[in-house]
Coordinates of C-alpha atoms and ligand atoms in Angstrom, one line a residue:
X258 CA 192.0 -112.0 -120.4
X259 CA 191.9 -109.1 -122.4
X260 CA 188.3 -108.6 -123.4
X261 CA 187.8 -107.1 -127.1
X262 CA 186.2 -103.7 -125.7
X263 CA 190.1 -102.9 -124.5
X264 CA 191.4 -104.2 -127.4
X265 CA 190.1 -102.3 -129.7
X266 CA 190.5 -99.4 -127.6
X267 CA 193.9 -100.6 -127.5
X268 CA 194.5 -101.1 -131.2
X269 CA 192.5 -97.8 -132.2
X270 CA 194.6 -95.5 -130.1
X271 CA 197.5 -97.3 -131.5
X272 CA 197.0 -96.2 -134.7
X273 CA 195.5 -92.5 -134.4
X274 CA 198.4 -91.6 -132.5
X275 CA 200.5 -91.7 -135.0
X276 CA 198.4 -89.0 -136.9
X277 CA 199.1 -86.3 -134.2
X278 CA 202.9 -84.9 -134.0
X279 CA 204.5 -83.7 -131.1
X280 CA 203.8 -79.9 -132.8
X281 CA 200.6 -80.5 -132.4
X282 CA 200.4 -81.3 -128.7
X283 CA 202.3 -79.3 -125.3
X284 CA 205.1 -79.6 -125.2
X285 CA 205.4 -80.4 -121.3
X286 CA 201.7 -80.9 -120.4
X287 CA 200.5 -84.5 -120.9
X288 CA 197.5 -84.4 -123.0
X289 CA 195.1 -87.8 -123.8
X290 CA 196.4 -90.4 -126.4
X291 CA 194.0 -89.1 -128.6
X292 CA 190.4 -88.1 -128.2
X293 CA 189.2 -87.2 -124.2
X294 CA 190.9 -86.7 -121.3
X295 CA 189.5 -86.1 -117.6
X296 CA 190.7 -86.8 -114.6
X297 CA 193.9 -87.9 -113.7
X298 CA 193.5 -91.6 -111.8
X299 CA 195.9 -93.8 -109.9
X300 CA 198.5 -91.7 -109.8
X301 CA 201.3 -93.7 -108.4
X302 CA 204.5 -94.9 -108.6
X303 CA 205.3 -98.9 -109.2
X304 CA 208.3 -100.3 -110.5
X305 CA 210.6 -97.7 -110.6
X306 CA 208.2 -95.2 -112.6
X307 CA 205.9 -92.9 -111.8
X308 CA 202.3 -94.3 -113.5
X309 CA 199.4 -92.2 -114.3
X310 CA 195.9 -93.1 -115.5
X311 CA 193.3 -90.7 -116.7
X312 CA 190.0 -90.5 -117.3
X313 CA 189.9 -91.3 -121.5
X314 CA 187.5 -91.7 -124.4
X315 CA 189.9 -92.3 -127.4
X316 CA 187.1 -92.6 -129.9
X317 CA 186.1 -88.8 -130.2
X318 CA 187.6 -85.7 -128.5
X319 CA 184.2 -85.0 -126.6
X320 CA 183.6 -87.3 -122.8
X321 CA 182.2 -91.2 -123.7
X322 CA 182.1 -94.4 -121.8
X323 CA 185.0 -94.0 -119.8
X324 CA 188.7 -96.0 -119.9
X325 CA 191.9 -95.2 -118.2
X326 CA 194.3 -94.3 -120.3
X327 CA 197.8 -95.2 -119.2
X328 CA 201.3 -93.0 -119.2
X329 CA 204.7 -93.6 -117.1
X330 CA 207.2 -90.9 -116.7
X331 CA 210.8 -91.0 -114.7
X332 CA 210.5 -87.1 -114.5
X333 CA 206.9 -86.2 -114.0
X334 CA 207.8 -84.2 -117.4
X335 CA 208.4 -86.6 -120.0
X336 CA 205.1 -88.8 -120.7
X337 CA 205.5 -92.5 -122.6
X338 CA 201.9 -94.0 -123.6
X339 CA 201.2 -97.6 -123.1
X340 CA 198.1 -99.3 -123.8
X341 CA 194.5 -97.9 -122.2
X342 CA 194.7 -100.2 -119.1
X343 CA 190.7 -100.7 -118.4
X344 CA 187.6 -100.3 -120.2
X345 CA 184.0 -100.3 -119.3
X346 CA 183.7 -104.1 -120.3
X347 CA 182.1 -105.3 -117.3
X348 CA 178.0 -105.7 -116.8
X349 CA 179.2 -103.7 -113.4
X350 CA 181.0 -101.0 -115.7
X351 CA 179.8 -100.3 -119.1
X352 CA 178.6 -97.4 -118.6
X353 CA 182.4 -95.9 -117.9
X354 CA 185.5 -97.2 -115.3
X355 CA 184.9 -93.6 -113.5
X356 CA 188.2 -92.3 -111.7
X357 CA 189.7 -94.2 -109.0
X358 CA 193.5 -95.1 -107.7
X359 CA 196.1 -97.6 -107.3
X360 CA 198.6 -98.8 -104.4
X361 CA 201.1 -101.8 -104.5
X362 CA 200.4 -104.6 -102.9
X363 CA 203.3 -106.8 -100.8
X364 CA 202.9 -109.5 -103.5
X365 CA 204.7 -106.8 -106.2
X366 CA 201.0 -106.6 -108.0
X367 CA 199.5 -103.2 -108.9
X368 CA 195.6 -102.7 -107.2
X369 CA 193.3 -100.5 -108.8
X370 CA 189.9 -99.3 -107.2
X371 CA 188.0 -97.8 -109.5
X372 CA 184.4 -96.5 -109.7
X373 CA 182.3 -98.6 -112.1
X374 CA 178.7 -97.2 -113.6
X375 CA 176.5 -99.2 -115.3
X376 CA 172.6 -98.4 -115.6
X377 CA 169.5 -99.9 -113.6
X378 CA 165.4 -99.3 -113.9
X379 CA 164.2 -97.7 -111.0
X380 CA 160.8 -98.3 -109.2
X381 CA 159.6 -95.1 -110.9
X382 CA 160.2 -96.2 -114.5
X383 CA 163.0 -94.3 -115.1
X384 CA 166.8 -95.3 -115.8
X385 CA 169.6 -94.1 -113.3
X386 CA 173.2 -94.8 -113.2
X387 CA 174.1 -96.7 -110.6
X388 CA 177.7 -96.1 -109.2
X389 CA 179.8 -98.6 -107.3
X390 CA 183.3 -99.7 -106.3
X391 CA 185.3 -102.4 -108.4
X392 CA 189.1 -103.5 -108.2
X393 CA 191.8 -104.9 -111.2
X394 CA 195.2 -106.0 -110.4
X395 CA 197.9 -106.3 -112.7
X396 CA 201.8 -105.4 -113.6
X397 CA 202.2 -101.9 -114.7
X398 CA 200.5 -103.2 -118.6
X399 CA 197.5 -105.5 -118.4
X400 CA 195.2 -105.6 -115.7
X401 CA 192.3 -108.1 -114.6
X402 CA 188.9 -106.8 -113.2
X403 CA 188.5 -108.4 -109.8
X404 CA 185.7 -111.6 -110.2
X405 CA 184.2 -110.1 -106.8
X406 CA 183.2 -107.1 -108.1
X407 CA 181.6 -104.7 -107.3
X408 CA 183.4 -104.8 -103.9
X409 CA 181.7 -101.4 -102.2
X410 CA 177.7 -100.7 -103.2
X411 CA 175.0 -98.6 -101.4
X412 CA 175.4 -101.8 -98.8
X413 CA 178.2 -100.8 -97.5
X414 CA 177.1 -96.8 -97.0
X415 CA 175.8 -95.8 -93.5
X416 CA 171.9 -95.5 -94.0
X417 CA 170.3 -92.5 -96.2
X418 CA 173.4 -92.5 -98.8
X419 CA 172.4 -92.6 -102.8
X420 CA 173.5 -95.5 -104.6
X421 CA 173.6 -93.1 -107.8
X422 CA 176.5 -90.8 -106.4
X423 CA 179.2 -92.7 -104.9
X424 CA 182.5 -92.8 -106.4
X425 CA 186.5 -91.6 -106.8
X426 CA 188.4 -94.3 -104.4
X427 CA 191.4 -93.2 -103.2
X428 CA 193.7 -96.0 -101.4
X429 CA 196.7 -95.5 -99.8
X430 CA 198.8 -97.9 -97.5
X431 CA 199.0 -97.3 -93.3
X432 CA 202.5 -97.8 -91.9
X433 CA 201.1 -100.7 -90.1
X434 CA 200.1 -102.5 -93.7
X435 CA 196.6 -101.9 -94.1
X436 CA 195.0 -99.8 -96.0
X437 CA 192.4 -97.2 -95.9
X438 CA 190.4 -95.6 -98.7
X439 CA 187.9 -92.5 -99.1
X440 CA 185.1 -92.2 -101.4
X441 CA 182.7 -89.7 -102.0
X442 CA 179.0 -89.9 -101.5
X443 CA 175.3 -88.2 -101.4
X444 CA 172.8 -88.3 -99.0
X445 CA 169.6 -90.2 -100.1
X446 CA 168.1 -86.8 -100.7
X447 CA 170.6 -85.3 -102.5
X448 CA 171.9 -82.6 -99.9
X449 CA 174.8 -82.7 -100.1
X450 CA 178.5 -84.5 -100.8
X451 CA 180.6 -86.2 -97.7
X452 CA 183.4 -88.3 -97.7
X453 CA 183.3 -92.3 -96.6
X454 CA 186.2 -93.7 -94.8
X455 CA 187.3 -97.3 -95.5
X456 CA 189.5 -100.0 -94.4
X457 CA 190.9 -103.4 -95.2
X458 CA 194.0 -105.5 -94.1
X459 CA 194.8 -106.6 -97.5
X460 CA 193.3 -104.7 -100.4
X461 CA 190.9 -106.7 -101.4
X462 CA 187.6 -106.9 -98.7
X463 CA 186.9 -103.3 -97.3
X464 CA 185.0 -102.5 -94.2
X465 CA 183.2 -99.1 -94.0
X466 CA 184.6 -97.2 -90.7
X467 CA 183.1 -93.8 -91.0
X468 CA 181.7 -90.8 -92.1
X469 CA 184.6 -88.4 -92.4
X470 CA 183.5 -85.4 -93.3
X471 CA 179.9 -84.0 -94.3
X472 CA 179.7 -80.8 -96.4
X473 CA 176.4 -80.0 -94.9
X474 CA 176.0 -77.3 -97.8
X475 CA 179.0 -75.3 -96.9
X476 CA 181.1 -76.2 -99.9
X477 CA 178.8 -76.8 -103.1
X478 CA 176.6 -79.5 -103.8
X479 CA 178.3 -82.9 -104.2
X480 CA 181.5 -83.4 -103.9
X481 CA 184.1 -85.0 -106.5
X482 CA 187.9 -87.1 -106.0
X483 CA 188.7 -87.1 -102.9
X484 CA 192.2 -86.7 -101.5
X485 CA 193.8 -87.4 -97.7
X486 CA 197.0 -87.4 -96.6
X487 CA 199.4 -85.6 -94.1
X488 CA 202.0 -82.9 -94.8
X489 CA 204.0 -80.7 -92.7
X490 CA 202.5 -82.0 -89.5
X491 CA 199.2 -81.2 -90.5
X492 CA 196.3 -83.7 -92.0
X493 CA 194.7 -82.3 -95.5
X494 CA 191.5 -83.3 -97.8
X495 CA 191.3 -82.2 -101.4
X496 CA 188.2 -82.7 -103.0
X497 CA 187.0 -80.9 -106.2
X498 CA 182.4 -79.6 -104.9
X499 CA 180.2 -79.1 -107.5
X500 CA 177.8 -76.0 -107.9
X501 CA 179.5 -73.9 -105.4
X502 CA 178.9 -70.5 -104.1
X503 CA 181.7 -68.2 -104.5
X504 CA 182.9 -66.7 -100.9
X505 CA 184.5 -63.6 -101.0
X506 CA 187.6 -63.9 -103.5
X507 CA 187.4 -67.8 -103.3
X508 CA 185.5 -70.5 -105.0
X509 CA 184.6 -68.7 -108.3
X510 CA 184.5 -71.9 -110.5
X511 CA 181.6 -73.8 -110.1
X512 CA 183.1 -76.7 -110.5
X513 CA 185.7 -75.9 -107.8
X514 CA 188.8 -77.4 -106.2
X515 CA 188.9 -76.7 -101.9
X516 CA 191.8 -77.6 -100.0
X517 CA 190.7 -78.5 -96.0
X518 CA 193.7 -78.6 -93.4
X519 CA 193.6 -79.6 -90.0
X520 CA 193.6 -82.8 -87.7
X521 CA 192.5 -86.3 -88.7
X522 CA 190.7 -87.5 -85.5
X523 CA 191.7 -91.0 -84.6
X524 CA 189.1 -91.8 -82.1
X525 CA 185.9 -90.5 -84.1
X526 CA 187.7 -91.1 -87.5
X527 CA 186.4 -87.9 -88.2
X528 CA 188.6 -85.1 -89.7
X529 CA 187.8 -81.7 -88.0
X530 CA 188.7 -78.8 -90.8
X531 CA 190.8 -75.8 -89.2
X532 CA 191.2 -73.6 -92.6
X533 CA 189.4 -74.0 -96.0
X534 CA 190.8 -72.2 -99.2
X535 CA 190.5 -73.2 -103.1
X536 CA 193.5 -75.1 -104.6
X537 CA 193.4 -73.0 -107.9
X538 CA 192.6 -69.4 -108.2
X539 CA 192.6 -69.5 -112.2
X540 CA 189.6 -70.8 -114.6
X541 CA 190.7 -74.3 -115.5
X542 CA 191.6 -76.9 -113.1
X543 CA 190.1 -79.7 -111.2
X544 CA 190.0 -83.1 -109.8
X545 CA 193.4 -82.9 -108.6
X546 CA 195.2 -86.4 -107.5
X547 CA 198.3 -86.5 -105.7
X548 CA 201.0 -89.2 -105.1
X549 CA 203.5 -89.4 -102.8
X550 CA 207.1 -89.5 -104.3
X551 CA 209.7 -91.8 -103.4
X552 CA 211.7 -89.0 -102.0
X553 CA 208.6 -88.3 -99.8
X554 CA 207.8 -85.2 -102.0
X555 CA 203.4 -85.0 -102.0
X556 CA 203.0 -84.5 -106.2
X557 CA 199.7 -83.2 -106.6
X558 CA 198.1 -83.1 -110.8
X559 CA 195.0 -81.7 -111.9
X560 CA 193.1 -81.9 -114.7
X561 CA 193.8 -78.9 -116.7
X562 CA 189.9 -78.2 -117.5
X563 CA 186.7 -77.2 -116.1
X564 CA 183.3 -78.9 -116.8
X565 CA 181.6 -75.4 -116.8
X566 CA 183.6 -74.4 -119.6
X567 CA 184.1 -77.5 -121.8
X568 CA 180.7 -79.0 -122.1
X569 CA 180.8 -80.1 -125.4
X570 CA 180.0 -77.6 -127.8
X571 CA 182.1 -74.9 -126.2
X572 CA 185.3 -76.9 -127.4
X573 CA 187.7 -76.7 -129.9
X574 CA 187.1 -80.1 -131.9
X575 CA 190.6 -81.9 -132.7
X576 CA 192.5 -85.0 -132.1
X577 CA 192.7 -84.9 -128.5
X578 CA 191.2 -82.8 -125.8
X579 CA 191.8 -82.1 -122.2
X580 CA 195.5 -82.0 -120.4
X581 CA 196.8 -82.3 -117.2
X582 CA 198.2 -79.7 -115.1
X583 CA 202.3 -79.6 -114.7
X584 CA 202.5 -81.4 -111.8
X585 CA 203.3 -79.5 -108.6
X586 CA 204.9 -80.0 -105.1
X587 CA 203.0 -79.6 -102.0
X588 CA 203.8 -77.8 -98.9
X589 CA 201.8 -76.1 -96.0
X590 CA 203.1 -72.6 -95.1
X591 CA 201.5 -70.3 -92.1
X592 CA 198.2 -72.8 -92.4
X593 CA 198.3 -72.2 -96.3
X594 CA 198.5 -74.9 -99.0
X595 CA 202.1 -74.2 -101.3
X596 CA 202.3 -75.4 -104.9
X597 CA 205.5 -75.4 -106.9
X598 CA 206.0 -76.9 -110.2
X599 CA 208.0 -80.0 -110.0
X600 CA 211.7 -79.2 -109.6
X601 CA 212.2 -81.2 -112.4
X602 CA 211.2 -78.7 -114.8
X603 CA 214.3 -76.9 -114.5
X604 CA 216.2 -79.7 -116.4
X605 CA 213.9 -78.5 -119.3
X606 CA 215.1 -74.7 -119.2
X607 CA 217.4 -74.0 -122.2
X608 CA 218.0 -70.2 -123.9
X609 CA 218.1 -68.1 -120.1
X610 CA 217.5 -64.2 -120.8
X611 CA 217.9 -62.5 -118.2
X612 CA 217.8 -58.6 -116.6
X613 CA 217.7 -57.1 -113.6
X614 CA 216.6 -53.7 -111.9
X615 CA 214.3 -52.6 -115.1
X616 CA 212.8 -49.7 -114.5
X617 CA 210.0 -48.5 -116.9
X618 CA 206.6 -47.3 -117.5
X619 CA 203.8 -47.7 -119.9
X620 CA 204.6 -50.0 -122.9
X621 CA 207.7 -53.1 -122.2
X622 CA 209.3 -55.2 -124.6
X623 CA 212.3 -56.7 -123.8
X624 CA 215.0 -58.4 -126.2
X625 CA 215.0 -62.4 -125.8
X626 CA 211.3 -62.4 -123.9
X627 CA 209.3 -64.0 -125.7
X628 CA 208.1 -67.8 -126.6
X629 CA 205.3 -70.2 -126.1
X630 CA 206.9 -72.5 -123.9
X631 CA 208.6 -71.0 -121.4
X632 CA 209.1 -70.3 -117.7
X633 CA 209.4 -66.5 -116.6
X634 CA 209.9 -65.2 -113.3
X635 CA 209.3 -61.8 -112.3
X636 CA 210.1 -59.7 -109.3
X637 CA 208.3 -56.5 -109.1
X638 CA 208.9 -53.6 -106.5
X639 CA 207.4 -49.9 -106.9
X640 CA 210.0 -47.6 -108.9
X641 CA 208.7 -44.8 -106.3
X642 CA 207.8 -46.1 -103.1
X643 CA 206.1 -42.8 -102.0
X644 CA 204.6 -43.2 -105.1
X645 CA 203.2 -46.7 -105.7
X646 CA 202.4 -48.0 -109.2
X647 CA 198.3 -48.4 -109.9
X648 CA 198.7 -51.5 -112.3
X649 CA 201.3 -53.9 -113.6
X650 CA 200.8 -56.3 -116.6
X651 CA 202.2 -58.8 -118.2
X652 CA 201.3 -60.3 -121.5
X653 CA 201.9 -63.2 -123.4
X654 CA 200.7 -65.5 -126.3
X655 CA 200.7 -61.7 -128.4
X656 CA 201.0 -61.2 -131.1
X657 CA 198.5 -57.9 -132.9
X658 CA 195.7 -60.0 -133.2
X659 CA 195.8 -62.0 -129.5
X660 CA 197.1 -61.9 -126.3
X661 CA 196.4 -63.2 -122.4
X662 CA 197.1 -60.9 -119.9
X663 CA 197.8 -61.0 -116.0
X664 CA 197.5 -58.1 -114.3
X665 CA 198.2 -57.0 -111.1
X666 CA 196.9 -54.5 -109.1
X667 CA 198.5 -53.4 -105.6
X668 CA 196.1 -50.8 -104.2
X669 CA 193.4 -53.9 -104.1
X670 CA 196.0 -56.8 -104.1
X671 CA 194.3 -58.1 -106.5
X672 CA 195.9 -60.4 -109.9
X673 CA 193.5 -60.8 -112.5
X674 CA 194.5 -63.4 -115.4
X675 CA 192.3 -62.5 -118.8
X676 CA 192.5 -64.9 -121.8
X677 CA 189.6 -63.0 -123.3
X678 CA 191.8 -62.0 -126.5
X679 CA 193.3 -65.4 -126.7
X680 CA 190.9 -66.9 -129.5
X681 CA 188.4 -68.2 -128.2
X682 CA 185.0 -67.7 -130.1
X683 CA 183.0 -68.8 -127.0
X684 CA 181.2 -66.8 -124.9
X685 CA 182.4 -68.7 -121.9
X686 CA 184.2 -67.2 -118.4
X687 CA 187.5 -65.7 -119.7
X688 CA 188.7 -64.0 -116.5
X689 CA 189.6 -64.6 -113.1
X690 CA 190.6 -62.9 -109.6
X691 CA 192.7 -63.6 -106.7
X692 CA 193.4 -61.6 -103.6
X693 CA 197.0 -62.0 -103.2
X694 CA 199.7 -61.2 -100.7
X695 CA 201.9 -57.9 -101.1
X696 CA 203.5 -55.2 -99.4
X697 CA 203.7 -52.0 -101.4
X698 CA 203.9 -53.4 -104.4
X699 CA 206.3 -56.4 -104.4
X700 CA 205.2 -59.0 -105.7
X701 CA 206.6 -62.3 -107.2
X702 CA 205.2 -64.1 -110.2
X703 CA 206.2 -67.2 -112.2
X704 CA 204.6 -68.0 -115.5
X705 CA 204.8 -71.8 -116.6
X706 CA 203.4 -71.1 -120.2
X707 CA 202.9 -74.2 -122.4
X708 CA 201.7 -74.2 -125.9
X709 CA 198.3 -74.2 -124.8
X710 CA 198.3 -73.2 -121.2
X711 CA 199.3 -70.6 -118.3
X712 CA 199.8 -71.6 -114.5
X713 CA 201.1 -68.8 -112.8
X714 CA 203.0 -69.5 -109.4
X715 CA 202.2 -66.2 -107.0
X716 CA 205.0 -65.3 -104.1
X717 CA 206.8 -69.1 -104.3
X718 CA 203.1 -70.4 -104.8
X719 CA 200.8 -69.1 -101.9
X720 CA 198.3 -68.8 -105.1
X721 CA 198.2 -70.3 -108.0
X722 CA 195.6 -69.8 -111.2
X723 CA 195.5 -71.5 -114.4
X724 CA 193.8 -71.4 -117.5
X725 CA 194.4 -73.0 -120.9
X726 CA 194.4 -71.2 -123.8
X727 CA 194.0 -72.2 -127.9
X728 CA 195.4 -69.3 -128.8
X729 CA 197.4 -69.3 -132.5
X730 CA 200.5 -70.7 -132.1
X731 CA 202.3 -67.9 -133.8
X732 CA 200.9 -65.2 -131.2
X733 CA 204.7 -65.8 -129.1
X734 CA 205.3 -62.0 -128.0
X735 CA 205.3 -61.7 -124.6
X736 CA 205.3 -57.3 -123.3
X737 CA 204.8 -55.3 -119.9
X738 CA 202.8 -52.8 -119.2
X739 CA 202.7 -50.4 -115.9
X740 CA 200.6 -47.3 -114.9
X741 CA 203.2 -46.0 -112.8
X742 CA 206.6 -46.8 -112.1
X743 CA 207.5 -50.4 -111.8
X744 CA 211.0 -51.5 -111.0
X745 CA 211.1 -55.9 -112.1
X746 CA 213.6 -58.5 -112.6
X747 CA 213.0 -60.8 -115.2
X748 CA 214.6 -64.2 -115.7
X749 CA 212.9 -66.3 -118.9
X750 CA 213.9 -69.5 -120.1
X751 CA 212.6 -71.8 -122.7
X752 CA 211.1 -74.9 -122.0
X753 CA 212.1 -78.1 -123.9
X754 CA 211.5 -81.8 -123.8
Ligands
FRU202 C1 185.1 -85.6 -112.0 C2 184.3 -86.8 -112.4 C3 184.4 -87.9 -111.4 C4 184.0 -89.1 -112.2 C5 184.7 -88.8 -113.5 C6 183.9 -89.3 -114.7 O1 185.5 -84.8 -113.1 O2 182.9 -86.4 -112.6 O3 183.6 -87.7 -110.3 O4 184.6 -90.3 -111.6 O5 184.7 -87.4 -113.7 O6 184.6 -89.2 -115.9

């Protein structure tokens, strides 16, 4: 039974759609319905399509009692909307279905956990949000809230766990047919996130098994949408720590993304970390989700966003807000944590431009580089090697008024993306750096620029930082700029649906 919270949720989205053209949207980069978009949720793929969810609030373009918006895609590229699939309808939920996953089950039906918040007077006379787990089944459309729910509370959390931080379930199946799940939780005094292992033989009753991992204050406060899986014969957690401490060149966000990898432990059910680094370098990107592809590819998507710099008066008010990273492949590399965009992007490059061996100084522009939507690769080496260039740049989104620029310097190694001149009249963090890999100046770079966004792929994507931009749509020059010789190859394509 579809309860009338979800449909009109369902028949309001409907019809606002309709008022926002593809213009007015990226072109690539799936962006909400209409009104707010967070996380991406159950990520997935079910009958022969890949599914995604997201975190959703069509009714203003600021964060509300949360739904999951629903898209399929055969391409990871190409988005179709269908109807929201939950809403907080539930005296368990109201207060917002909060992010969660999905698996298929052997009966051909679709499980979602998901976190559901509703409110609850405490001793002290105050009002706290109280989070727990729920499940809905259902066919890739229409789903049903389980009639057991909530399924997980602070019952079933090893002693000293809050029952007002405990959320993001992600499920995924065990060769063997059962399944496990992690969650996220806080300690009873609040210090500090760790991640709760789960299992159950058939998706519906869950047994807690252990404490995977504790953060014990290393990484942030508490911690956000948890991740596990195994790639490349190693075992990896992603989670997304609030309030974190920056270390060095990583962790600069806040709100941060950290990638673990090492060895799951299957006699403690522990996982014992052997490297930590952040999964984005740039200034937007979070809660990441990943799926693994019928091809056995690991697809990881972010949300494109930061909470630090999207609280609600900091944004541009429109028809939609938030968007979701492009989605990338994952790969581990000398203990490091690859991204690539999907390889299905390059059915979407048209118009190739493309030189080679340009050597320059100062000032660049180059006939046929230039665009909004487009992916450009550049190879850079010194044009004197005895003689090593102090600073390349390249920007984009120009035009006289605005630009972004990333700049790279190879005395420091360091790449610096700056969207300070992009149009934005907030006072909010414009710039980031990374420490990157290079030898005498060579360096790699590949720009995925969307109408409102820049990921840029460092050396085949050892590094990786993105940052969305609202700059004017007509600011589409893209120029180079070197102190000191620069030799670069450039390849550019545009990038169309
Ligand atoms: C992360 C998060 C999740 C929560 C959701 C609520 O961005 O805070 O922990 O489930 O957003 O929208």
């Amino acid at each position: 039974m579809t309860s009338q919270t979800l449909r009109d949720a369902r028949r309001y989205e409907e019809a606002m759609a309709q008022n926002i053209t593809d213009q007015e949207r990226p072109e690539f980069h799936l962006s909400p319905r209409v009104g707010w978009m967070n996380d991406p949720n159950g990520f997935s793929y079910y009958k022969d399509k890949f599914h995604l969810y997201y975190q959703y609030y069509p009714y203003d373009s600021q964060w509300g009692p949360m739904h999951w918006g629903h898209v399929v895609s055969d391409d990871l590229l190409h988005w179709e909307y269908l109807p929201s699939a939950i809403a907080p309808d539930m005296p368990y939920d109201y207060v917002g279905c909060f992010s969660g996953s999905a698996i298929e089950l052997p009966d051909g039906k679709q499980l979602f956990m998901y976190t559901g918040v509703r409110k609850e007077a405490q001793p002290d006379g105050g009002v706290r949000d109280i989070q727990t787990q729920c499940l809905a089944t259902g066919d890739g459309m229409d789903y049903e809230k389980d009639p057991r729910n909530p399924i997980l509370t602070v019952e079933d959390m090893p002693e000293n766990s809050s029952p007002f931080d405990f959320r993001d379930p992600k499920m995924w199946k065990c060769e063997d047919g059962s399944y496990r799940c992690v969650t996220v939780n806080d300690r009873a005094d609040g210090t500090g996130g760790r991640i709760l292992l789960y299992r159950s033989e058939d998706g519906y009753n869950w047994k807690f098994e252990s404490v995977m991992l504790s953060n014990d204050g290393n990484f942030g406060k508490m911690w956000e949408c948890p991740d596990f899986f195994s790639l490349d014969g190693k075992d990896v957690v992603l989670v997304s720590p609030q309030d974190m401490l920056p270390k060095d060149f990583e962790y600069h966000n806040g709100d941060g993304t950290l990638c673990l990898i090492g060895k799951f432990d299957e006699t403690t059910k522990t996982f014992i970390p052997e490297s930590d680094q952040a999964v984005d370098y740039g200034i937007d990107f979070y809660a990441m989700q990943t799926v693994e592809a019928p091809d056995g590819r690991r697809i990881m998507i972010g949300w494109m966003q930061n909470w630090d710099t999207c609280s609600n008066n900091r944004i541009p008010k429109g028809k939609w807000f938030g968007q979701m990273s492009i989605p990338r492949e994952l790969s581990i590399k000398d203990g490091r944590l690859i991204q690539k965009p999907v390889r299905e992007i390059e059915n979407l490059r048209t118009d190739k431009v493309e030189y080679k061996n340009v050597t320059f100084e100062n000032d660049l522009k180059l006939d046929g580089v230039s665009g909004r939507c487009v992916d450009l690769e550049l190879t850079l080496r010194p044009g004197n090697t005895e003689d090593i260039y102090k600073k390349f740049a390249v920007r984009f989104a120009q035009n006289e008024q605005y630009h972004t620029a990333v700049s790279f310097r190879p005395y420091e190694s360091v790449l610096k993306i700056d969207r300070k001149f992009s149009g934005s009249r907030r006072a909010i963090i414009h710039q980031r750096r990374s420490k990157v890999n290079s030898r005498n100046g060579e360096i790699k770079l590949r720009l995925i620029l969307d109408r409102y966004s820049a990921e840029i792929f460092v050396n085949d994507g050892e590094h990786v930082l993105t940052a969305t931009i609202y700059t004017d749509i007509e600011a589409d020059g893209i120029s180079f700029f070197a102190d000191g010789k620069v030799e670069m190859d450039v390849t550019r394509y545009e990038l169309k649906k």
